[in-house]
PDB file of N, CA and C in Angstrom:
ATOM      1  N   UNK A   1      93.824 -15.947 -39.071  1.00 52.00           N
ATOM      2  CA  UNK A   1      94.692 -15.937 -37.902  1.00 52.00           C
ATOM      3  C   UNK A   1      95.497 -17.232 -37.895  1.00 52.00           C
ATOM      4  N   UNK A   2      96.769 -16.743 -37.964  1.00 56.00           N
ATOM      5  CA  UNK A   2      97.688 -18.319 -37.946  1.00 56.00           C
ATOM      6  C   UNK A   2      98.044 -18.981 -36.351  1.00 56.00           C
ATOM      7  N   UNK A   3      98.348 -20.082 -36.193  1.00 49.00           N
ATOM      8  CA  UNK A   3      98.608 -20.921 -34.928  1.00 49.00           C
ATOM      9  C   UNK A   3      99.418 -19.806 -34.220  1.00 49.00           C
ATOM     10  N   UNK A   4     100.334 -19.162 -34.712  1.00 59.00           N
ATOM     11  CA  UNK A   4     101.579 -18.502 -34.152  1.00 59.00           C
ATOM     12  C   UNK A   4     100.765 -17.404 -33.301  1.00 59.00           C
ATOM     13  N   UNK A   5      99.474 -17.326 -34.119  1.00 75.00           N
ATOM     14  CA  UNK A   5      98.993 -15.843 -33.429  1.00 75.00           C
ATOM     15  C   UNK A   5      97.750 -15.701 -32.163  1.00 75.00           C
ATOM     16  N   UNK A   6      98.189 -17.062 -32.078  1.00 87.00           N
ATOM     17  CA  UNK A   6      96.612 -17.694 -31.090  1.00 87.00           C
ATOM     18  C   UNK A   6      97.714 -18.104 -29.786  1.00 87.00           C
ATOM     19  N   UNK A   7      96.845 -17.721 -28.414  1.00 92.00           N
ATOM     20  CA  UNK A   7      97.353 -17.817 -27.679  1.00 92.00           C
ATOM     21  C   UNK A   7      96.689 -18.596 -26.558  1.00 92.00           C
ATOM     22  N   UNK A   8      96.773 -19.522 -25.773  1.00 92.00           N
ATOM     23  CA  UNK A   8      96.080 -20.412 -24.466  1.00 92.00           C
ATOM     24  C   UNK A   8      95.265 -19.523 -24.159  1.00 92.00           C
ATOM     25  N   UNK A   9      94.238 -19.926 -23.435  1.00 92.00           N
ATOM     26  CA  UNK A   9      93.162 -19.026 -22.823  1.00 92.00           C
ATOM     27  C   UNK A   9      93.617 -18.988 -21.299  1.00 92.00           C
ATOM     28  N   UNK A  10      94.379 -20.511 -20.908  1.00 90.00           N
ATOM     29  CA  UNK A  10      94.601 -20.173 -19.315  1.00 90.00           C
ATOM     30  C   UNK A  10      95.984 -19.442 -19.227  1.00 90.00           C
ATOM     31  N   UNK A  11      97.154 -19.675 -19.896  1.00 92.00           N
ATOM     32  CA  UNK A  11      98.617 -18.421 -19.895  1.00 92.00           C
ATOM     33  C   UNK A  11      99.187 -18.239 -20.693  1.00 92.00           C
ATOM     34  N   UNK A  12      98.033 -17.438 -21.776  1.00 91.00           N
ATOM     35  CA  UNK A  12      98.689 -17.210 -22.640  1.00 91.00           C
ATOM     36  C   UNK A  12      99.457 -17.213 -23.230  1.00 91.00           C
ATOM     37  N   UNK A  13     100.318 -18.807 -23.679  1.00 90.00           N
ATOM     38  CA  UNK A  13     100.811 -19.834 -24.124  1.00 90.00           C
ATOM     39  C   UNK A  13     100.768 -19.997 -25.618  1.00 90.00           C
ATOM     40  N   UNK A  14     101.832 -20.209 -26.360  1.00 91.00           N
ATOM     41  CA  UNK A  14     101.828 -20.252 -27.847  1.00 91.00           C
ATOM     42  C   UNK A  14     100.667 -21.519 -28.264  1.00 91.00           C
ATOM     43  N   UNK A  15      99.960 -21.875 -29.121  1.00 92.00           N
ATOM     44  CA  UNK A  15      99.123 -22.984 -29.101  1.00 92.00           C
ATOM     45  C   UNK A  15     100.004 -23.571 -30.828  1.00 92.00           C
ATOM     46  N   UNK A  16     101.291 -22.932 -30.890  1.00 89.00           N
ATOM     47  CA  UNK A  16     101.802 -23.468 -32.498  1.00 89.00           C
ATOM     48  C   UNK A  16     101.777 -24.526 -32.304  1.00 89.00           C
ATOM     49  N   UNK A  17     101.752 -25.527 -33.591  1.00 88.00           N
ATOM     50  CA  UNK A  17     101.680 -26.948 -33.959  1.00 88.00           C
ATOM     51  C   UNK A  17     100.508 -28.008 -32.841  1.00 88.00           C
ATOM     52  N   UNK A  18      99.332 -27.477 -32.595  1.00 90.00           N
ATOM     53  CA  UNK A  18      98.234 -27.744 -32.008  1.00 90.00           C
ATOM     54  C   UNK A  18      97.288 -27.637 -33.353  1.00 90.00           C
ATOM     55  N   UNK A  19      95.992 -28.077 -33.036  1.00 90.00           N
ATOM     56  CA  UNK A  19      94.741 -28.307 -33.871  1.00 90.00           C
ATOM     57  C   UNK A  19      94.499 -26.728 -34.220  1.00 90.00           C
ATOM     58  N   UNK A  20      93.611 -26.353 -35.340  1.00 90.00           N
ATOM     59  CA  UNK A  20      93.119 -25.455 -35.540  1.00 90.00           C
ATOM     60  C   UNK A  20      92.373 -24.645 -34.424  1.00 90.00           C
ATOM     61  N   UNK A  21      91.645 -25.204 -34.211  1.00 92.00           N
ATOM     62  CA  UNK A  21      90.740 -24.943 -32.777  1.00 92.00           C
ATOM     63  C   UNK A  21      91.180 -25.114 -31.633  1.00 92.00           C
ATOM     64  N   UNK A  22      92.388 -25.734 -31.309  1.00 92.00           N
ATOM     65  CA  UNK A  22      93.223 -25.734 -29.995  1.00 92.00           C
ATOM     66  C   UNK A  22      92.800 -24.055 -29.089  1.00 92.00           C
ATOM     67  N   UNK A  23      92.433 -24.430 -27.797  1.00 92.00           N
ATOM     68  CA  UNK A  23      91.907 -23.259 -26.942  1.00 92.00           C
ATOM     69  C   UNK A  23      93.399 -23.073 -25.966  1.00 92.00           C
ATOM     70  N   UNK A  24      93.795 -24.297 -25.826  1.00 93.00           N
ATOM     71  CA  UNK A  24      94.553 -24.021 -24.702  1.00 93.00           C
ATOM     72  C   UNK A  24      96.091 -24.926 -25.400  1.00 93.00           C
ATOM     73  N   UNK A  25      97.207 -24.309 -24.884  1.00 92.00           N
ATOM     74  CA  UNK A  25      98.668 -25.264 -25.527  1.00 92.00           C
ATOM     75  C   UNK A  25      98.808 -26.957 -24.481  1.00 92.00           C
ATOM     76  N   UNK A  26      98.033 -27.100 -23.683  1.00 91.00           N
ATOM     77  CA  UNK A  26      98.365 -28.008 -23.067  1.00 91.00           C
ATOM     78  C   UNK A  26      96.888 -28.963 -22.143  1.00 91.00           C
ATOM     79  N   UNK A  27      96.913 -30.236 -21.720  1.00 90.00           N
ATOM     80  CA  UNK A  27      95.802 -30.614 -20.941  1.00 90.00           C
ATOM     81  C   UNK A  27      95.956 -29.679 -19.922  1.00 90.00           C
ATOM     82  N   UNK A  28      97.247 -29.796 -18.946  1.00 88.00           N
ATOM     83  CA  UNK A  28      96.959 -29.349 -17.923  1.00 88.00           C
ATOM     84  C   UNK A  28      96.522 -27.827 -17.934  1.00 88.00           C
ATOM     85  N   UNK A  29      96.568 -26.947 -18.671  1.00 90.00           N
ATOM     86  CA  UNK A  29      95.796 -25.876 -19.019  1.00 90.00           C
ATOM     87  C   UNK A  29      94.644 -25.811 -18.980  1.00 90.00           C
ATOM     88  N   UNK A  30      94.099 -27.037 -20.096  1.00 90.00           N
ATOM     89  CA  UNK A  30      92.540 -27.194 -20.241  1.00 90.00           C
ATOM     90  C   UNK A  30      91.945 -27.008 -18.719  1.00 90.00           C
ATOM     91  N   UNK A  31      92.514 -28.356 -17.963  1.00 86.00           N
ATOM     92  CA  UNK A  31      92.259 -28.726 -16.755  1.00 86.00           C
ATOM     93  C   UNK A  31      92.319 -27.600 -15.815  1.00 86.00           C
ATOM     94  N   UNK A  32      93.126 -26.943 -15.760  1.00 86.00           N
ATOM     95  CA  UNK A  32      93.302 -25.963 -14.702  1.00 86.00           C
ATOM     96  C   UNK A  32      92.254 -24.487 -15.110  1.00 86.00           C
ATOM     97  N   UNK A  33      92.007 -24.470 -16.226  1.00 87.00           N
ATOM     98  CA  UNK A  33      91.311 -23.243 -16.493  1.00 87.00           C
ATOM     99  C   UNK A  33      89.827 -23.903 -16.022  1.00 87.00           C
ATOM    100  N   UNK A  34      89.272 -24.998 -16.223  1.00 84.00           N
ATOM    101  CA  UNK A  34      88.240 -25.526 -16.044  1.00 84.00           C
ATOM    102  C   UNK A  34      88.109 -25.615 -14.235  1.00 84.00           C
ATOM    103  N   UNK A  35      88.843 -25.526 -13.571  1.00 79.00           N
ATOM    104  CA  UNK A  35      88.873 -25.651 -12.251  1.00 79.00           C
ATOM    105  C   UNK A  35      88.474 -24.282 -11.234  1.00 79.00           C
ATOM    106  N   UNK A  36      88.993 -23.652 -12.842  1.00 79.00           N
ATOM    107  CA  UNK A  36      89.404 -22.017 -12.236  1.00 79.00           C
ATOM    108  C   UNK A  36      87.520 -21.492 -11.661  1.00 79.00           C
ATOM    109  N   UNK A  37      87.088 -22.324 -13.482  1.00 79.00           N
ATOM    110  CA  UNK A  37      85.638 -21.538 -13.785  1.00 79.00           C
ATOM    111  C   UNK A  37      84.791 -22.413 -12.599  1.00 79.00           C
ATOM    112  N   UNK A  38      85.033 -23.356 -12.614  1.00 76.00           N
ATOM    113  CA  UNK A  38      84.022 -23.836 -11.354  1.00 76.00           C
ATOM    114  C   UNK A  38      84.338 -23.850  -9.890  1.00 76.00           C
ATOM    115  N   UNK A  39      85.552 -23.072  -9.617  1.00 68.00           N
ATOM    116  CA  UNK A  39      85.865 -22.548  -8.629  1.00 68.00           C
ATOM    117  C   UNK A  39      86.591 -23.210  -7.587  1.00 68.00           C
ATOM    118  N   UNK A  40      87.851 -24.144  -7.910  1.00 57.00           N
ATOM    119  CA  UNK A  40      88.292 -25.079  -7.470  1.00 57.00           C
ATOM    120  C   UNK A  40      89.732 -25.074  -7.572  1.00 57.00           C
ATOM    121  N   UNK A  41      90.625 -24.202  -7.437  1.00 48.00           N
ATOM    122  CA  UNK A  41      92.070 -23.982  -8.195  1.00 48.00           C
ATOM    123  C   UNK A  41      92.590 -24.557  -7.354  1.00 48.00           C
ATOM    124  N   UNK A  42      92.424 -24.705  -6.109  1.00 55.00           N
ATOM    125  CA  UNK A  42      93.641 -25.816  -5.163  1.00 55.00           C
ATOM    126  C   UNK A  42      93.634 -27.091  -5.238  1.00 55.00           C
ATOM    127  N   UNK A  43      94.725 -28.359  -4.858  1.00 55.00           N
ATOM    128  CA  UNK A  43      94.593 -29.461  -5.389  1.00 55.00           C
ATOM    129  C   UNK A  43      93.502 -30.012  -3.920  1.00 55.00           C
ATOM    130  N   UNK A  44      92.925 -31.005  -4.380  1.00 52.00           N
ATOM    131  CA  UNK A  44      92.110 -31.370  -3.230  1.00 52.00           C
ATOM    132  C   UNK A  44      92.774 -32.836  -2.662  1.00 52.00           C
ATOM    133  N   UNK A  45      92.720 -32.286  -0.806  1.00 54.00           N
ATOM    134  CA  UNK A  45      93.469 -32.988   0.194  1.00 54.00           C
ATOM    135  C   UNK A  45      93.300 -34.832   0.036  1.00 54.00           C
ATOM    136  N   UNK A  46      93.568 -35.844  -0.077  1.00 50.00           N
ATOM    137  CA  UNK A  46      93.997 -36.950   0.080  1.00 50.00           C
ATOM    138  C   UNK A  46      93.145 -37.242   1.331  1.00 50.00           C
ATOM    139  N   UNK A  47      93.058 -36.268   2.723  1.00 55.00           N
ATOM    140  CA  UNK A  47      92.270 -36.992   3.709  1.00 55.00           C
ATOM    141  C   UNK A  47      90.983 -36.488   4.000  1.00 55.00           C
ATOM    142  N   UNK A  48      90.491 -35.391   2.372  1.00 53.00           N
ATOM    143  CA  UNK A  48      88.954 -35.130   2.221  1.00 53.00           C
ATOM    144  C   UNK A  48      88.305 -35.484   1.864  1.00 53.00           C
ATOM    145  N   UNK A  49      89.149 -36.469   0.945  1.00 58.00           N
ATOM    146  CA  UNK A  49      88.049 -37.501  -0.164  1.00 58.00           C
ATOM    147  C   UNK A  49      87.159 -38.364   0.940  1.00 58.00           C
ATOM    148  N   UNK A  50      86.134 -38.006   0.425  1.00 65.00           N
ATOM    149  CA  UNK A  50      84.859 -39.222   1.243  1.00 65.00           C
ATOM    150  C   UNK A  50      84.442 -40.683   0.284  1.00 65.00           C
ATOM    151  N   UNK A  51      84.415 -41.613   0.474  1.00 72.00           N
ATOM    152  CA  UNK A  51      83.818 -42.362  -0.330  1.00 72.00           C
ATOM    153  C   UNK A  51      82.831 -42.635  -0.858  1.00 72.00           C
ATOM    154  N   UNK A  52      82.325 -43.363  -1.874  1.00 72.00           N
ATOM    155  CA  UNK A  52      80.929 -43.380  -2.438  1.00 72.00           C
ATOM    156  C   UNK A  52      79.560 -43.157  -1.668  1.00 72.00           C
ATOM    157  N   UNK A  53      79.797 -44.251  -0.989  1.00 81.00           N
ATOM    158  CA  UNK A  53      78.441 -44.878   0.376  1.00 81.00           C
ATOM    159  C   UNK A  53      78.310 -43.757   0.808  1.00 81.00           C
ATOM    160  N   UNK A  54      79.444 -43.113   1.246  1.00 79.00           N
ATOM    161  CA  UNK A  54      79.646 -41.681   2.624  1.00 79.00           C
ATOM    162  C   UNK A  54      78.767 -41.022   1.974  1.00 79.00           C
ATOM    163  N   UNK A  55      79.253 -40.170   0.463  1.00 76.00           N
ATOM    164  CA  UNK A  55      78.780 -39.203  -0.035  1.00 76.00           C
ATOM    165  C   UNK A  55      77.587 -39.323  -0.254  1.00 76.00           C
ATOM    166  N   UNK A  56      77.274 -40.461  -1.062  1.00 77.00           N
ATOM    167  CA  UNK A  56      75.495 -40.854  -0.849  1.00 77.00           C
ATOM    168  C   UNK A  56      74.384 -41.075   0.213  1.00 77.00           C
ATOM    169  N   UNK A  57      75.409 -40.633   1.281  1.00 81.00           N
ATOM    170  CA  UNK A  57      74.514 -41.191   3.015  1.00 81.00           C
ATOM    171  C   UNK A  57      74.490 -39.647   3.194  1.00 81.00           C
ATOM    172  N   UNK A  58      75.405 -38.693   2.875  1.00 82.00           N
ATOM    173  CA  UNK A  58      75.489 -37.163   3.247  1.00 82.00           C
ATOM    174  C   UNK A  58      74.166 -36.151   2.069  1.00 82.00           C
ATOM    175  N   UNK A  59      74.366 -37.083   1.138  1.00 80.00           N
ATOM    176  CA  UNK A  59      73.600 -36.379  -0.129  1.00 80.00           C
ATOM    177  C   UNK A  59      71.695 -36.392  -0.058  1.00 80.00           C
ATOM    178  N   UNK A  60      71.553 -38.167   0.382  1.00 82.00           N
ATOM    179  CA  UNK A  60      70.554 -37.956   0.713  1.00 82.00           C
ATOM    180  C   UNK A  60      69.791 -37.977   1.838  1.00 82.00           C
ATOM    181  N   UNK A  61      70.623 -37.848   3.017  1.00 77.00           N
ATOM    182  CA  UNK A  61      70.073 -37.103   4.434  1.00 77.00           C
ATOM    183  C   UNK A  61      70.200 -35.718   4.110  1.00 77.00           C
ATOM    184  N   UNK A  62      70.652 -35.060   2.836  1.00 78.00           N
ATOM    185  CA  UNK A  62      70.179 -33.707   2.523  1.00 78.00           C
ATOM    186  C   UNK A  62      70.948 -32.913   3.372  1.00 78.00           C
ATOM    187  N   UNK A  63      72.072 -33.419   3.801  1.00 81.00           N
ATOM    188  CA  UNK A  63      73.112 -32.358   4.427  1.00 81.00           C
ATOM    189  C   UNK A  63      74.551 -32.214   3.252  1.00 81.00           C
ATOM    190  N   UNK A  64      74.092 -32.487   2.562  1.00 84.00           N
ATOM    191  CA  UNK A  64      75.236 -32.336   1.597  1.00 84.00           C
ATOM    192  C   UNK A  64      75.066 -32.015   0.275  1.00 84.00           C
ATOM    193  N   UNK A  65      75.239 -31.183  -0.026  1.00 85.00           N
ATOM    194  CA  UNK A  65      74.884 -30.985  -2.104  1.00 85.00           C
ATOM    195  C   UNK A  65      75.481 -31.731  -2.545  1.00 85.00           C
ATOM    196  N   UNK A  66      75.830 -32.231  -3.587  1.00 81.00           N
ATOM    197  CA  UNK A  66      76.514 -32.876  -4.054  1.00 81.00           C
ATOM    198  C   UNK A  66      78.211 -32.247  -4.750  1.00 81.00           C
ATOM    199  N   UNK A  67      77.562 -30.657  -5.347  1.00 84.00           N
ATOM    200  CA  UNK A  67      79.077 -29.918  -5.722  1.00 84.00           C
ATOM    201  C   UNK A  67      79.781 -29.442  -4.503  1.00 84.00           C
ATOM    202  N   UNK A  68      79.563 -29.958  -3.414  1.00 82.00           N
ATOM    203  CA  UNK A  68      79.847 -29.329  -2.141  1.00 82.00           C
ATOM    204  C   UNK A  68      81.410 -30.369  -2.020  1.00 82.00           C
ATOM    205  N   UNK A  69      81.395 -31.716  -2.203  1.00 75.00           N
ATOM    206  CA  UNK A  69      81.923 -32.559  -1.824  1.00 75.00           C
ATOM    207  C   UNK A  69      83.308 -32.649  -1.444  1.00 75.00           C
ATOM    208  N   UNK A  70      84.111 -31.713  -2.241  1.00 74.00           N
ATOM    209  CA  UNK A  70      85.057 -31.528  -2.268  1.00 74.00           C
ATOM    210  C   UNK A  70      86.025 -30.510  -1.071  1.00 74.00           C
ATOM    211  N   UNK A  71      84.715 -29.510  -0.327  1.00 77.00           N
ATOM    212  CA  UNK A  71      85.347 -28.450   0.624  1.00 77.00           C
ATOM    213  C   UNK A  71      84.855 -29.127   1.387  1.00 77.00           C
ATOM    214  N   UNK A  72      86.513 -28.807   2.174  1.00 75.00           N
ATOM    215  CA  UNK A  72      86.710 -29.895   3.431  1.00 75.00           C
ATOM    216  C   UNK A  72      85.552 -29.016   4.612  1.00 75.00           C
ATOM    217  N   UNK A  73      85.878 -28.036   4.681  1.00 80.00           N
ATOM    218  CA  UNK A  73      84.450 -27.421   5.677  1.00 80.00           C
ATOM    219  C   UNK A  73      82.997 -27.756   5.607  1.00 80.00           C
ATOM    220  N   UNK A  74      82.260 -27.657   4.390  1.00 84.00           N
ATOM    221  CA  UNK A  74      81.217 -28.161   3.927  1.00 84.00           C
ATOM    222  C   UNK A  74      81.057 -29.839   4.393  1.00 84.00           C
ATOM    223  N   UNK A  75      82.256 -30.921   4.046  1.00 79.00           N
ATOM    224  CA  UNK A  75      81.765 -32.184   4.098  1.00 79.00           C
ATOM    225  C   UNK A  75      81.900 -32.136   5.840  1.00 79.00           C
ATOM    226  N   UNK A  76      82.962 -31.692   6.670  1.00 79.00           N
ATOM    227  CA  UNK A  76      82.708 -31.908   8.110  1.00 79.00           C
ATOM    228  C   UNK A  76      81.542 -31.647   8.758  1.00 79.00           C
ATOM    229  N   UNK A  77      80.971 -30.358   8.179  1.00 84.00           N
ATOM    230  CA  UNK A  77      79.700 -29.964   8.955  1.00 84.00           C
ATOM    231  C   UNK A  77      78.820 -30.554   7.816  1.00 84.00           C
ATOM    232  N   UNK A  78      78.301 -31.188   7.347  1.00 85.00           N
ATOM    233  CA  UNK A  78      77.636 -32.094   6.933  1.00 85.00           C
ATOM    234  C   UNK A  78      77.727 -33.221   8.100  1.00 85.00           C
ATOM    235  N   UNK A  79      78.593 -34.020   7.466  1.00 81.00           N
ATOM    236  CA  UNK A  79      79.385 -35.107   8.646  1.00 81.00           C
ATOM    237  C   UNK A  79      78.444 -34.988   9.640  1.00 81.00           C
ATOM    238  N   UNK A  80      78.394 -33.670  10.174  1.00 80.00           N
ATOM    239  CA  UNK A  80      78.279 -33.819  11.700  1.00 80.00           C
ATOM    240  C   UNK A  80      76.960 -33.328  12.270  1.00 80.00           C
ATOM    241  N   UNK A  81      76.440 -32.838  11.353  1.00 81.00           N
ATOM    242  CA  UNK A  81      74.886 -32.808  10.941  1.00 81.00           C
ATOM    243  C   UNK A  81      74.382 -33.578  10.509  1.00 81.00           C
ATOM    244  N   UNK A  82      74.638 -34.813  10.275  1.00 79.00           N
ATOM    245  CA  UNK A  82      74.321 -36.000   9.544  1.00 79.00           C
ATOM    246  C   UNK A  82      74.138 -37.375  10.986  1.00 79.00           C
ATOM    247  N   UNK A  83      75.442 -36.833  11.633  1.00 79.00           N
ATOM    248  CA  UNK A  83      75.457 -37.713  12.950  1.00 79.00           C
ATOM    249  C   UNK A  83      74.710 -37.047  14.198  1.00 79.00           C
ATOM    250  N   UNK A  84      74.748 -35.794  14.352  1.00 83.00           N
ATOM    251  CA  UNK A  84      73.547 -35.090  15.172  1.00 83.00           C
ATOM    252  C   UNK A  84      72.068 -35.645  14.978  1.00 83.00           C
ATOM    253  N   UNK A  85      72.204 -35.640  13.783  1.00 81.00           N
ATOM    254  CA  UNK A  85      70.775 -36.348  13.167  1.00 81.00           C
ATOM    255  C   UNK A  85      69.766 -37.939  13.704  1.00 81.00           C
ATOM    256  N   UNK A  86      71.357 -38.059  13.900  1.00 80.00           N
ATOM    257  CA  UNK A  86      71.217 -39.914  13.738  1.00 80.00           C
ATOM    258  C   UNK A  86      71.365 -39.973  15.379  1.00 80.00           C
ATOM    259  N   UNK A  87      71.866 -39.464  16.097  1.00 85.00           N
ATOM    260  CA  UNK A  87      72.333 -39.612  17.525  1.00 85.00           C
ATOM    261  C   UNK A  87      70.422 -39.200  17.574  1.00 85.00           C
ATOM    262  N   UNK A  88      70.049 -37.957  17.820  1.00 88.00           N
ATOM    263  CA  UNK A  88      68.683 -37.545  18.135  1.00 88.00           C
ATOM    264  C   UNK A  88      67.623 -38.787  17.527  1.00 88.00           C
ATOM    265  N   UNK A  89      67.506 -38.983  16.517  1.00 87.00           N
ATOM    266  CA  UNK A  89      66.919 -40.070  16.559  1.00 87.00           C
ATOM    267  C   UNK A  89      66.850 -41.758  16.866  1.00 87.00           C
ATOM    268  N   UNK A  90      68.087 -41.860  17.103  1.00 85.00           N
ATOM    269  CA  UNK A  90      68.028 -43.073  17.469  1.00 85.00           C
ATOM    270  C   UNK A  90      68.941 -43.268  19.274  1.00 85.00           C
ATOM    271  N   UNK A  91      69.078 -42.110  20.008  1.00 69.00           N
ATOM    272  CA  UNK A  91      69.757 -42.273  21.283  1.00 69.00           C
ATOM    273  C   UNK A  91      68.510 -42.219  22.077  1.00 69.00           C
TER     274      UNK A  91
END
């Protein structure tokens, strides 16, 4: 099978003058097909990102998985199960 006859796995995209084994014609292909499979195709919001400390204060008060981190629904009700938590025990 020659380059000409191989096609991207994410749009079916010429992969000519790429590596033998080239899967995809481009990173952002790679990237986006990889997003697809772990279930993540939208870009993620700028005011969802949590920071390190946060995520590690949500992760191990066990209101937060860790692949969760990214859906903005998941980290609020974490969030706020995390501070329910903390209000009941220490108000």
């Amino acid at each position: 099978m020659s380059a000409a006859d191989r096609t991207c796995q994410h749009c079916n995209g010429s992969v000519a003058g790429k590596r033998r084994d080239a899967k995809f014609c481009s990173a952002s292909c790679r990237v986006n097909s990889h997003r697809a499979e772990v279930g993540r195709v939208e870009a993620i919001r700028a005011d969802v990102l949590i920071d390190r400390q946060m995520r590690d204060a949500l992760v191990e008060s066990l209101s937060l998985n860790p692949q969760d981190e990214h859906d903005p629904a998941k980290v609020r009700e974490a969030f706020a199960r995390m501070c329910r938590a903390f209000a009941e025990k220490f108000a």
